[in-house]
Amino acid sequence: MIQRYTRTAMVFHWLVAALIAANVIMIWVVDSLPDTMVRPVIDTHKSFGITVLGLAIMRVLWRATHTPPALPPGYPKWERWSAHAAHGVLYLLIFCLPLSGWMHDSAWKEAATHPMYLYGLIPWPRIGWLTAIDPAQKDFWHDLFGRVHTAFAYVLYAMVVAHVAGALKHQWFDREPELQRMLPGRDGVGLKAEEPR
């Protein structure tokens, strides 16, 4: 029987994954876009990042009150440990990436004249202590947080590759229904869901 995650957990997982993928693509292509498109793309990148942060908070609260399905009993101890460690790092990254991006943006010396709006509609504050930094020091902090944000992104790339490779290894080589655990299924087809929500 396939022990699936709840539908809510699936929505969090795939929505966060889609938003992060979109943000990565935007940053990869932004330098090749016409000047008129650069600012809207950067602003959308920021909005997606803040959305990921909000979803990360909700996801952790959900996880704290809903036990995930157990790993299949055939997995060796090192694979169980690796899976838990990888999930822990990924959870950490979905907080660290948007937070470091928010800090990077807050230390921008032009922030005062370029207010931030979530999806162009909702005013979004910068981080106060960073906006209050001496203007002569802002370039230093802006660049530093930009490098930190980029470093987290590279760690994310590595972790996503490891995460996907592990899932595919279990699916194709170990013949375990690993992908089905995070995909919706039809009722009554050997499905044992965590709970029917």
Short mmCIF file of C-alpha atoms in Angstrom, two decimals:
data_model
loop_
_atom_site.label_atom_id
_atom_site.label_comp_id
_atom_site.label_asym_id
_atom_site.label_seq_id
_atom_site.Cartn_x
_atom_site.Cartn_y
_atom_site.Cartn_z
CA MET A 1 0.00 0.00 0.00
CA ILE A 2 1.23 3.49 -0.87
CA GLN A 3 1.45 5.81 2.10
CA ARG A 4 0.92 9.23 0.59
CA TYR A 5 1.40 12.66 2.06
CA THR A 6 -1.74 14.66 2.69
CA ARG A 7 -3.15 16.75 -0.13
CA THR A 8 -2.23 19.88 1.81
CA ALA A 9 1.38 18.73 2.12
CA MET A 10 1.42 18.00 -1.63
CA VAL A 11 0.14 21.50 -2.42
CA PHE A 12 2.84 23.09 -0.23
CA HIS A 13 5.55 20.90 -1.78
CA TRP A 14 4.68 21.50 -5.43
CA LEU A 15 3.75 25.17 -5.06
CA VAL A 16 7.03 25.99 -3.31
CA ALA A 17 8.94 23.93 -5.91
CA ALA A 18 7.20 25.74 -8.79
CA LEU A 19 7.81 29.21 -7.33
CA ILE A 20 11.48 28.48 -6.65
CA ALA A 21 11.94 27.05 -10.16
CA ALA A 22 10.31 30.16 -11.65
CA ASN A 23 12.57 32.40 -9.56
CA VAL A 24 15.68 30.54 -10.67
CA ILE A 25 14.66 30.83 -14.34
CA MET A 26 13.96 34.56 -13.96
CA ILE A 27 17.40 35.23 -12.50
CA TRP A 28 19.09 33.12 -15.18
CA VAL A 29 17.43 35.05 -18.03
CA VAL A 30 17.09 38.57 -16.60
CA ASP A 31 20.43 39.81 -17.98
CA SER A 32 19.38 38.90 -21.51
CA LEU A 33 16.04 40.75 -21.35
CA PRO A 34 15.31 44.21 -22.75
CA ASP A 35 15.82 47.02 -20.22
CA THR A 36 12.07 47.64 -20.00
CA MET A 37 11.50 44.09 -18.73
CA VAL A 38 14.30 43.92 -16.16
CA ARG A 39 12.57 45.79 -13.32
CA PRO A 40 9.21 43.95 -13.66
CA VAL A 41 11.04 40.60 -13.66
CA ILE A 42 13.12 41.54 -10.61
CA ASP A 43 9.98 42.74 -8.80
CA THR A 44 8.20 39.47 -9.64
CA HIS A 45 11.25 37.56 -8.37
CA LYS A 46 10.97 39.43 -5.06
CA SER A 47 7.23 38.76 -4.83
CA PHE A 48 7.71 35.04 -5.47
CA GLY A 49 10.45 34.97 -2.82
CA ILE A 50 8.23 36.55 -0.17
CA THR A 51 5.45 34.13 -1.13
CA VAL A 52 7.85 31.20 -0.67
CA LEU A 53 8.73 32.55 2.79
CA GLY A 54 5.05 32.69 3.75
CA LEU A 55 4.44 29.19 2.40
CA ALA A 56 7.52 27.94 4.25
CA ILE A 57 6.12 29.19 7.54
CA MET A 58 2.75 27.54 6.87
CA ARG A 59 4.44 24.35 5.73
CA VAL A 60 6.50 24.06 8.91
CA LEU A 61 3.41 24.69 11.04
CA TRP A 62 1.56 22.01 9.09
CA ARG A 63 4.45 19.58 9.44
CA ALA A 64 4.62 20.21 13.19
CA THR A 65 1.01 19.11 13.60
CA HIS A 66 0.84 16.35 10.95
CA THR A 67 3.18 13.37 11.02
CA PRO A 68 4.45 12.53 7.52
CA PRO A 69 4.10 8.98 6.23
CA ALA A 70 6.91 6.65 7.24
CA LEU A 71 9.60 5.71 4.76
CA PRO A 72 9.24 2.20 3.30
CA PRO A 73 10.69 -0.37 5.71
CA GLY A 74 13.16 -1.70 3.13
CA TYR A 75 15.29 1.46 3.10
CA PRO A 76 18.69 0.98 4.82
CA LYS A 77 19.63 3.20 7.74
CA TRP A 78 22.03 5.36 5.72
CA GLU A 79 19.32 6.15 3.19
CA ARG A 80 16.86 7.03 5.93
CA TRP A 81 19.42 9.31 7.55
CA SER A 82 20.28 10.89 4.17
CA ALA A 83 16.61 11.49 3.36
CA HIS A 84 15.96 13.18 6.70
CA ALA A 85 19.14 15.28 6.41
CA ALA A 86 18.29 16.36 2.85
CA HIS A 87 14.76 17.34 3.88
CA GLY A 88 16.15 19.31 6.81
CA VAL A 89 18.54 21.25 4.56
CA LEU A 90 15.78 21.90 2.00
CA TYR A 91 13.47 23.22 4.73
CA LEU A 92 16.28 25.48 5.94
CA LEU A 93 16.90 26.76 2.41
CA ILE A 94 13.26 27.72 1.78
CA PHE A 95 13.70 30.11 4.70
CA CYS A 96 17.29 31.24 4.08
CA LEU A 97 16.87 32.04 0.39
CA PRO A 98 13.93 34.48 0.70
CA LEU A 99 15.26 35.97 3.94
CA SER A 100 18.70 36.65 2.45
CA GLY A 101 17.04 38.08 -0.67
CA TRP A 102 14.88 40.35 1.48
CA MET A 103 17.98 41.48 3.38
CA HIS A 104 19.81 42.08 0.08
CA ASP A 105 16.93 44.23 -1.17
CA SER A 106 16.59 46.09 2.15
CA ALA A 107 20.25 47.14 2.05
CA TRP A 108 19.87 48.55 -1.49
CA LYS A 109 20.79 52.23 -1.44
CA GLU A 110 17.94 53.02 -3.86
CA ALA A 111 15.30 51.27 -1.71
CA ALA A 112 13.91 54.53 -0.34
CA THR A 113 13.04 55.78 -3.83
CA HIS A 114 11.88 52.39 -5.13
CA PRO A 115 9.20 51.09 -2.72
CA MET A 116 8.49 47.39 -2.89
CA TYR A 117 5.03 46.08 -3.76
CA LEU A 118 4.00 42.45 -3.54
CA TYR A 119 2.80 41.58 -7.05
CA GLY A 120 2.63 45.30 -7.79
CA LEU A 121 -0.35 45.70 -5.44
CA ILE A 122 0.49 45.31 -1.76
CA PRO A 123 3.12 47.59 -0.14
CA TRP A 124 5.84 45.43 1.40
CA PRO A 125 8.28 46.79 4.01
CA ARG A 126 12.03 46.52 3.92
CA ILE A 127 13.91 45.33 7.01
CA GLY A 128 14.21 48.46 9.16
CA TRP A 129 17.70 48.08 10.61
CA LEU A 130 19.11 47.52 7.13
CA THR A 131 17.39 50.51 5.59
CA ALA A 132 18.78 52.59 8.49
CA ILE A 133 22.42 51.70 7.75
CA ASP A 134 24.73 54.61 6.96
CA PRO A 135 24.36 55.21 3.19
CA ALA A 136 28.14 55.04 2.83
CA GLN A 137 28.02 51.42 4.07
CA LYS A 138 25.03 50.25 2.07
CA ASP A 139 26.94 49.07 -0.99
CA PHE A 140 29.04 46.80 1.24
CA TRP A 141 26.02 45.22 2.94
CA HIS A 142 24.01 45.03 -0.28
CA ASP A 143 26.85 43.16 -2.00
CA LEU A 144 27.45 40.92 1.02
CA PHE A 145 23.82 39.81 1.28
CA GLY A 146 23.76 39.37 -2.49
CA ARG A 147 26.70 36.96 -2.27
CA VAL A 148 25.05 35.11 0.63
CA HIS A 149 21.81 34.83 -1.35
CA THR A 150 23.72 33.47 -4.36
CA ALA A 151 25.60 30.97 -2.18
CA PHE A 152 22.32 29.66 -0.78
CA ALA A 153 21.04 29.32 -4.35
CA TYR A 154 24.00 27.11 -5.31
CA VAL A 155 23.43 24.94 -2.23
CA LEU A 156 19.79 24.67 -3.30
CA TYR A 157 20.79 23.51 -6.79
CA ALA A 158 22.95 20.75 -5.30
CA MET A 159 20.26 19.68 -2.84
CA VAL A 160 17.53 19.58 -5.49
CA VAL A 161 19.73 17.38 -7.71
CA ALA A 162 20.36 15.05 -4.75
CA HIS A 163 16.67 15.05 -3.78
CA VAL A 164 15.46 14.25 -7.30
CA ALA A 165 18.21 11.66 -7.86
CA GLY A 166 17.28 9.91 -4.61
CA ALA A 167 13.59 9.86 -5.50
CA LEU A 168 14.28 8.48 -8.98
CA LYS A 169 16.68 5.88 -7.60
CA HIS A 170 14.01 4.59 -5.22
CA GLN A 171 11.36 4.72 -7.96
CA TRP A 172 13.25 3.02 -10.79
CA PHE A 173 16.01 0.94 -9.22
CA ASP A 174 14.49 -0.03 -5.88
CA ARG A 175 10.99 -0.45 -7.38
CA GLU A 176 9.43 1.54 -4.55
CA PRO A 177 6.45 3.86 -5.32
CA GLU A 178 8.43 6.89 -4.16
CA LEU A 179 6.99 9.47 -6.55
CA GLN A 180 3.43 8.38 -5.81
CA ARG A 181 3.89 9.41 -2.16
CA MET A 182 3.90 13.07 -3.24
CA LEU A 183 1.38 12.77 -6.08
CA PRO A 184 -2.41 12.63 -5.77
CA GLY A 185 -3.98 9.24 -6.43
CA ARG A 186 -7.41 7.90 -7.15
CA ASP A 187 -9.46 6.68 -4.21
CA GLY A 188 -9.66 2.96 -3.73
CA VAL A 189 -6.51 2.01 -5.65
CA GLY A 190 -4.37 0.57 -2.89
CA LEU A 191 -4.09 3.97 -1.31
CA LYS A 192 -3.41 4.55 2.35
CA ALA A 193 -3.36 8.30 2.80
CA GLU A 194 -1.98 10.01 5.85
CA GLU A 195 -5.41 11.55 6.36
CA PRO A 196 -8.25 12.47 3.97
CA ARG A 197 -7.68 16.20 3.61
#
